[in-house]
Amino acid sequence: GAVVSQHPSWVICKSGTSVKIECRSLDFQATTMFWYRQFPKQSLMLMATSNEGSKATYEQGVEKDKFLINHASLTLSTLTVTSAHPEDSSFYICSAGEGAKNTEAFFGQGTRLTVV
Amino acid sequence: DAKTTQPNSMESNEEEPVHLPCNHSTISGTDYIHWYRQLPSQGPEYVIHGLTSNVNNRMASLAIAEDRKSSTLILHRATLRDAAVYYCILRDGGTASKLTFGTGTRLQVTL
């Protein structure tokens, strides 16, 4: 089946620094990718929709200047957490797929971000 | 997005069947019913999806009520590796249909 790969799997950074997370579709082209955030014991919350070649669409309450999304190619989307703070510590997950409602979505393995 | 309701948690013994219910009384005629599961510290994994008819695949079966207001995910023989949070999600929209996750059902499987 299709594979979506995230990198890194985990990262620890100092408060105030920026962290980039990559999401790659390994064997298919994804014009749309989604970024989620998950806090401990909670469900996944959609942050933004990443569109290849155009600006990302952010969900209400998500700061676009803090969570920079770049989708420069059909197989790569990146999420940069800028000026990270401890409250940004979370599990970040990307997904990709054909996007149609009658097809499955594929998820990356997630990135555990810890800001100290 | 139409909402789904699932029990917070369920328990099962290993090797026994598990029926995970999902209510979606406000489902529209074009919504697909999707199930995903998430193992600890991993991204979600696709399980199954359907529209009106019951569906079977190598992982599970999906039984959809005739009025489509509820569905049941059936794991025929639970194993310890099936312990996860199971999410029932209604999916509609155009070519970039996003998935909105609810709270899901945490399935515990015991020996």
mmCIF file of C-alpha atoms in Angstrom:
data_model
loop_
_atom_site.group_PDB
_atom_site.id
_atom_site.type_symbol
_atom_site.label_atom_id
_atom_site.label_comp_id
_atom_site.label_asym_id
_atom_site.label_seq_id
_atom_site.Cartn_x
_atom_site.Cartn_y
_atom_site.Cartn_z
ATOM 1 C CA GLY A 1 0.000 0.000 0.000
ATOM 2 C CA ALA A 2 0.872 3.647 -0.244
ATOM 3 C CA VAL A 3 3.345 4.984 2.275
ATOM 4 C CA VAL A 4 3.655 8.365 3.902
ATOM 5 C CA SER A 5 6.880 9.040 5.726
ATOM 6 C CA GLN A 6 7.524 11.686 8.333
ATOM 7 C CA HIS A 7 10.887 12.915 9.521
ATOM 8 C CA PRO A 8 12.044 13.204 12.191
ATOM 9 C CA SER A 9 10.188 10.738 14.401
ATOM 10 C CA TRP A 10 11.045 12.805 17.425
ATOM 11 C CA VAL A 11 12.804 16.062 18.122
ATOM 12 C CA ILE A 12 13.775 18.038 21.187
ATOM 13 C CA CYS A 13 14.430 21.723 20.762
ATOM 14 C CA LYS A 14 15.074 24.754 22.903
ATOM 15 C CA SER A 15 12.391 27.328 23.477
ATOM 16 C CA GLY A 16 12.549 30.077 20.871
ATOM 17 C CA THR A 17 14.040 27.964 18.096
ATOM 18 C CA SER A 18 12.301 26.685 14.974
ATOM 19 C CA VAL A 19 11.732 23.086 13.983
ATOM 20 C CA LYS A 20 10.945 21.679 10.549
ATOM 21 C CA ILE A 21 8.999 18.464 10.060
ATOM 22 C CA GLU A 22 8.914 16.752 6.682
ATOM 23 C CA CYS A 23 6.111 14.666 5.235
ATOM 24 C CA ARG A 24 6.763 12.639 2.107
ATOM 25 C CA SER A 25 4.511 10.482 -0.009
ATOM 26 C CA LEU A 26 6.842 7.725 -1.110
ATOM 27 C CA ASP A 27 5.019 6.011 -3.943
ATOM 28 C CA PHE A 28 2.294 8.367 -5.050
ATOM 29 C CA GLN A 29 1.765 12.034 -5.773
ATOM 30 C CA ALA A 30 -0.232 14.058 -3.293
ATOM 31 C CA THR A 31 -1.610 17.406 -4.348
ATOM 32 C CA THR A 32 -3.102 17.749 -0.895
ATOM 33 C CA MET A 33 -1.674 16.823 2.470
ATOM 34 C CA PHE A 34 -3.082 17.424 5.914
ATOM 35 C CA TRP A 35 -1.323 18.320 9.157
ATOM 36 C CA TYR A 36 -2.705 17.275 12.524
ATOM 37 C CA ARG A 37 -1.653 17.854 16.103
ATOM 38 C CA GLN A 38 -2.393 15.522 18.977
ATOM 39 C CA PHE A 39 -1.921 16.275 22.653
ATOM 40 C CA PRO A 40 -1.636 13.445 25.189
ATOM 41 C CA LYS A 41 -4.865 11.527 25.778
ATOM 42 C CA GLN A 42 -6.642 13.600 23.131
ATOM 43 C CA SER A 43 -7.790 13.044 19.596
ATOM 44 C CA LEU A 44 -6.174 14.369 16.436
ATOM 45 C CA MET A 45 -6.937 17.968 15.637
ATOM 46 C CA LEU A 46 -6.625 19.170 12.074
ATOM 47 C CA MET A 47 -4.294 22.141 11.831
ATOM 48 C CA ALA A 48 -4.123 22.873 8.129
ATOM 49 C CA THR A 49 -4.543 21.608 4.616
ATOM 50 C CA SER A 50 -1.403 21.774 2.534
ATOM 51 C CA ASN A 51 -1.918 22.394 -1.172
ATOM 52 C CA GLU A 52 0.850 21.815 -3.700
ATOM 53 C CA GLY A 53 1.862 25.030 -5.388
ATOM 54 C CA SER A 54 -0.424 27.269 -3.380
ATOM 55 C CA LYS A 55 -0.949 28.576 0.113
ATOM 56 C CA ALA A 56 -2.044 26.286 2.879
ATOM 57 C CA THR A 57 -5.511 26.545 4.371
ATOM 58 C CA TYR A 58 -5.451 26.821 8.149
ATOM 59 C CA GLU A 59 -8.166 25.753 10.555
ATOM 60 C CA GLN A 60 -9.685 28.332 12.836
ATOM 61 C CA GLY A 61 -7.452 29.186 15.751
ATOM 62 C CA VAL A 62 -4.225 27.937 14.158
ATOM 63 C CA GLU A 63 -1.643 30.678 13.696
ATOM 64 C CA LYS A 64 -0.374 30.590 10.126
ATOM 65 C CA ASP A 65 2.691 32.674 10.980
ATOM 66 C CA LYS A 66 3.696 30.242 13.688
ATOM 67 C CA PHE A 67 3.051 27.031 11.802
ATOM 68 C CA LEU A 68 4.553 27.567 8.358
ATOM 69 C CA ILE A 69 3.557 25.043 5.737
ATOM 70 C CA ASN A 70 5.309 24.586 2.430
ATOM 71 C CA HIS A 71 4.156 22.128 -0.217
ATOM 72 C CA ALA A 72 6.678 22.695 -2.954
ATOM 73 C CA SER A 73 6.345 19.367 -4.727
ATOM 74 C CA LEU A 74 3.808 16.611 -5.210
ATOM 75 C CA THR A 75 5.630 14.367 -2.760
ATOM 76 C CA LEU A 76 6.788 16.714 -0.017
ATOM 77 C CA SER A 77 5.111 18.981 2.484
ATOM 78 C CA THR A 78 6.911 20.608 5.401
ATOM 79 C CA LEU A 79 5.625 22.048 8.650
ATOM 80 C CA THR A 80 7.867 24.521 10.441
ATOM 81 C CA VAL A 81 7.067 25.388 14.028
ATOM 82 C CA THR A 82 8.585 28.826 14.465
ATOM 83 C CA SER A 83 9.739 30.243 17.780
ATOM 84 C CA ALA A 84 8.651 27.082 19.521
ATOM 85 C CA HIS A 85 7.502 27.192 23.127
ATOM 86 C CA PRO A 86 6.804 24.391 25.622
ATOM 87 C CA GLU A 87 3.073 24.589 24.881
ATOM 88 C CA ASP A 88 3.860 23.591 21.279
ATOM 89 C CA SER A 89 5.125 20.234 22.529
ATOM 90 C CA SER A 90 2.853 17.709 20.893
ATOM 91 C CA PHE A 91 2.583 14.816 18.450
ATOM 92 C CA TYR A 92 2.395 16.134 14.889
ATOM 93 C CA ILE A 93 0.977 13.881 12.174
ATOM 94 C CA CYS A 94 0.619 14.349 8.447
ATOM 95 C CA SER A 95 -1.632 12.522 6.036
ATOM 96 C CA ALA A 96 -1.982 12.270 2.307
ATOM 97 C CA GLY A 97 -4.004 10.423 -0.238
ATOM 98 C CA GLU A 98 -6.099 10.952 -3.265
ATOM 99 C CA GLY A 99 -8.329 13.034 -1.065
ATOM 100 C CA ALA A 100 -11.608 11.748 -2.443
ATOM 101 C CA LYS A 101 -14.198 10.709 0.108
ATOM 102 C CA ASN A 102 -14.331 7.131 -1.120
ATOM 103 C CA THR A 103 -10.602 6.503 -0.824
ATOM 104 C CA GLU A 104 -8.401 5.806 2.152
ATOM 105 C CA ALA A 105 -6.034 8.325 3.660
ATOM 106 C CA PHE A 106 -2.480 7.420 4.553
ATOM 107 C CA PHE A 107 -0.789 8.765 7.637
ATOM 108 C CA GLY A 108 2.796 9.340 8.581
ATOM 109 C CA GLN A 109 4.179 7.752 11.712
ATOM 110 C CA GLY A 110 4.072 11.082 13.528
ATOM 111 C CA THR A 111 6.685 13.413 14.999
ATOM 112 C CA ARG A 112 6.991 13.853 18.749
ATOM 113 C CA LEU A 113 8.078 17.448 19.414
ATOM 114 C CA THR A 114 9.343 18.379 22.851
ATOM 115 C CA VAL A 115 10.234 22.002 23.501
ATOM 116 C CA VAL A 116 12.389 22.593 26.577
ATOM 117 C CA ASP B 1 -19.281 17.967 9.292
ATOM 118 C CA ALA B 2 -21.722 15.340 10.465
ATOM 119 C CA LYS B 3 -20.830 14.012 13.903
ATOM 120 C CA THR B 4 -20.218 10.488 15.133
ATOM 121 C CA THR B 5 -20.702 9.074 18.628
ATOM 122 C CA GLN B 6 -18.663 6.166 19.945
ATOM 123 C CA PRO B 7 -18.229 4.600 23.371
ATOM 124 C CA ASN B 8 -15.101 5.843 25.110
ATOM 125 C CA SER B 9 -13.729 2.397 25.752
ATOM 126 C CA MET B 10 -14.378 -1.299 25.282
ATOM 127 C CA GLU B 11 -12.719 -4.471 26.431
ATOM 128 C CA SER B 12 -12.341 -7.785 24.709
ATOM 129 C CA ASN B 13 -10.677 -11.100 25.335
ATOM 130 C CA GLU B 14 -8.117 -12.291 22.866
ATOM 131 C CA GLU B 15 -9.392 -14.573 20.113
ATOM 132 C CA GLU B 16 -12.959 -13.345 20.574
ATOM 133 C CA PRO B 17 -14.921 -11.158 18.148
ATOM 134 C CA VAL B 18 -15.276 -7.456 18.879
ATOM 135 C CA HIS B 19 -18.122 -5.240 17.755
ATOM 136 C CA LEU B 20 -17.329 -1.530 17.882
ATOM 137 C CA PRO B 21 -20.435 0.622 17.455
ATOM 138 C CA CYS B 22 -20.725 4.085 15.945
ATOM 139 C CA ASN B 23 -23.784 6.310 15.782
ATOM 140 C CA HIS B 24 -24.078 8.914 13.054
ATOM 141 C CA SER B 25 -27.708 9.970 13.034
ATOM 142 C CA THR B 26 -27.051 13.141 11.018
ATOM 143 C CA ILE B 27 -25.226 11.391 8.198
ATOM 144 C CA SER B 28 -25.972 12.744 4.739
ATOM 145 C CA GLY B 29 -26.637 10.647 1.690
ATOM 146 C CA THR B 30 -23.192 11.275 0.248
ATOM 147 C CA ASP B 31 -21.105 10.679 3.385
ATOM 148 C CA TYR B 32 -18.803 7.690 3.383
ATOM 149 C CA ILE B 33 -18.233 5.921 6.697
ATOM 150 C CA HIS B 34 -14.542 5.478 7.420
ATOM 151 C CA TRP B 35 -12.785 3.651 10.239
ATOM 152 C CA TYR B 36 -9.211 4.250 11.284
ATOM 153 C CA ARG B 37 -7.263 3.012 14.259
ATOM 154 C CA GLN B 38 -4.322 4.439 16.108
ATOM 155 C CA LEU B 39 -1.851 2.329 18.002
ATOM 156 C CA PRO B 40 0.102 4.001 20.801
ATOM 157 C CA SER B 41 2.625 6.581 19.585
ATOM 158 C CA GLN B 42 1.820 5.968 15.930
ATOM 159 C CA GLY B 43 -0.107 7.723 13.203
ATOM 160 C CA PRO B 44 -3.596 6.460 12.398
ATOM 161 C CA GLU B 45 -4.014 3.441 10.160
ATOM 162 C CA TYR B 46 -6.837 2.887 7.684
ATOM 163 C CA VAL B 47 -9.139 0.012 8.560
ATOM 164 C CA ILE B 48 -12.155 0.035 6.280
ATOM 165 C CA HIS B 49 -14.781 2.254 4.690
ATOM 166 C CA GLY B 50 -18.188 1.923 3.109
ATOM 167 C CA LEU B 51 -21.233 3.776 1.857
ATOM 168 C CA THR B 52 -24.326 1.604 2.118
ATOM 169 C CA SER B 53 -23.450 -2.060 1.784
ATOM 170 C CA ASN B 54 -21.551 -4.107 4.313
ATOM 171 C CA VAL B 55 -17.848 -4.371 3.558
ATOM 172 C CA ASN B 56 -15.214 -6.965 4.315
ATOM 173 C CA ASN B 57 -11.454 -6.802 4.052
ATOM 174 C CA ARG B 58 -8.509 -8.615 5.555
ATOM 175 C CA MET B 59 -8.584 -6.498 8.691
ATOM 176 C CA ALA B 60 -12.238 -6.241 9.566
ATOM 177 C CA SER B 61 -15.853 -6.097 8.502
ATOM 178 C CA LEU B 62 -18.101 -3.067 8.432
ATOM 179 C CA ALA B 63 -21.794 -3.512 9.024
ATOM 180 C CA ILE B 64 -23.903 -0.505 8.044
ATOM 181 C CA ALA B 65 -27.456 -0.106 9.245
ATOM 182 C CA GLU B 66 -30.130 0.088 6.592
ATOM 183 C CA ASP B 67 -30.929 3.701 7.500
ATOM 184 C CA ARG B 68 -27.170 4.431 7.680
ATOM 185 C CA LYS B 69 -27.558 6.119 11.041
ATOM 186 C CA SER B 70 -25.222 3.679 12.681
ATOM 187 C CA SER B 71 -22.473 1.259 11.808
ATOM 188 C CA THR B 72 -20.430 -1.424 13.499
ATOM 189 C CA LEU B 73 -16.816 -2.331 12.986
ATOM 190 C CA ILE B 74 -16.274 -6.028 13.514
ATOM 191 C CA LEU B 75 -12.923 -7.540 14.372
ATOM 192 C CA HIS B 76 -13.497 -11.249 13.958
ATOM 193 C CA ARG B 77 -10.761 -12.458 16.302
ATOM 194 C CA ALA B 78 -9.171 -9.817 18.461
ATOM 195 C CA THR B 79 -5.478 -10.069 19.178
ATOM 196 C CA LEU B 80 -3.283 -8.082 21.517
ATOM 197 C CA ARG B 81 -2.045 -6.145 18.495
ATOM 198 C CA ASP B 82 -5.578 -4.855 17.926
ATOM 199 C CA ALA B 83 -5.443 -2.803 21.113
ATOM 200 C CA ALA B 84 -5.802 0.743 19.819
ATOM 201 C CA VAL B 85 -8.103 3.727 19.585
ATOM 202 C CA TYR B 86 -10.661 3.187 16.836
ATOM 203 C CA TYR B 87 -12.117 6.204 15.084
ATOM 204 C CA CYS B 88 -15.347 6.255 13.123
ATOM 205 C CA ILE B 89 -15.353 9.193 10.710
ATOM 206 C CA LEU B 90 -17.807 10.475 8.136
ATOM 207 C CA ARG B 91 -16.135 11.723 5.023
ATOM 208 C CA ASP B 92 -17.711 14.069 2.515
ATOM 209 C CA GLY B 93 -16.488 16.897 0.417
ATOM 210 C CA GLY B 94 -14.732 17.373 -2.848
ATOM 211 C CA THR B 95 -11.368 16.322 -4.073
ATOM 212 C CA ALA B 96 -9.583 17.288 -0.862
ATOM 213 C CA SER B 97 -11.840 15.707 1.693
ATOM 214 C CA LYS B 98 -10.360 16.118 5.142
ATOM 215 C CA LEU B 99 -10.872 13.712 8.018
ATOM 216 C CA THR B 100 -12.288 15.111 11.246
ATOM 217 C CA PHE B 101 -11.460 12.878 14.196
ATOM 218 C CA GLY B 102 -13.746 12.452 17.179
ATOM 219 C CA THR B 103 -12.736 10.938 20.489
ATOM 220 C CA GLY B 104 -12.846 7.336 19.275
ATOM 221 C CA THR B 105 -13.129 4.082 21.225
ATOM 222 C CA ARG B 106 -10.152 2.774 23.133
ATOM 223 C CA LEU B 107 -10.133 -0.999 22.742
ATOM 224 C CA GLN B 108 -8.369 -3.066 25.355
ATOM 225 C CA VAL B 109 -7.616 -6.681 24.563
ATOM 226 C CA THR B 110 -6.737 -9.051 27.349
ATOM 227 C CA LEU B 111 -5.461 -12.623 27.429
#
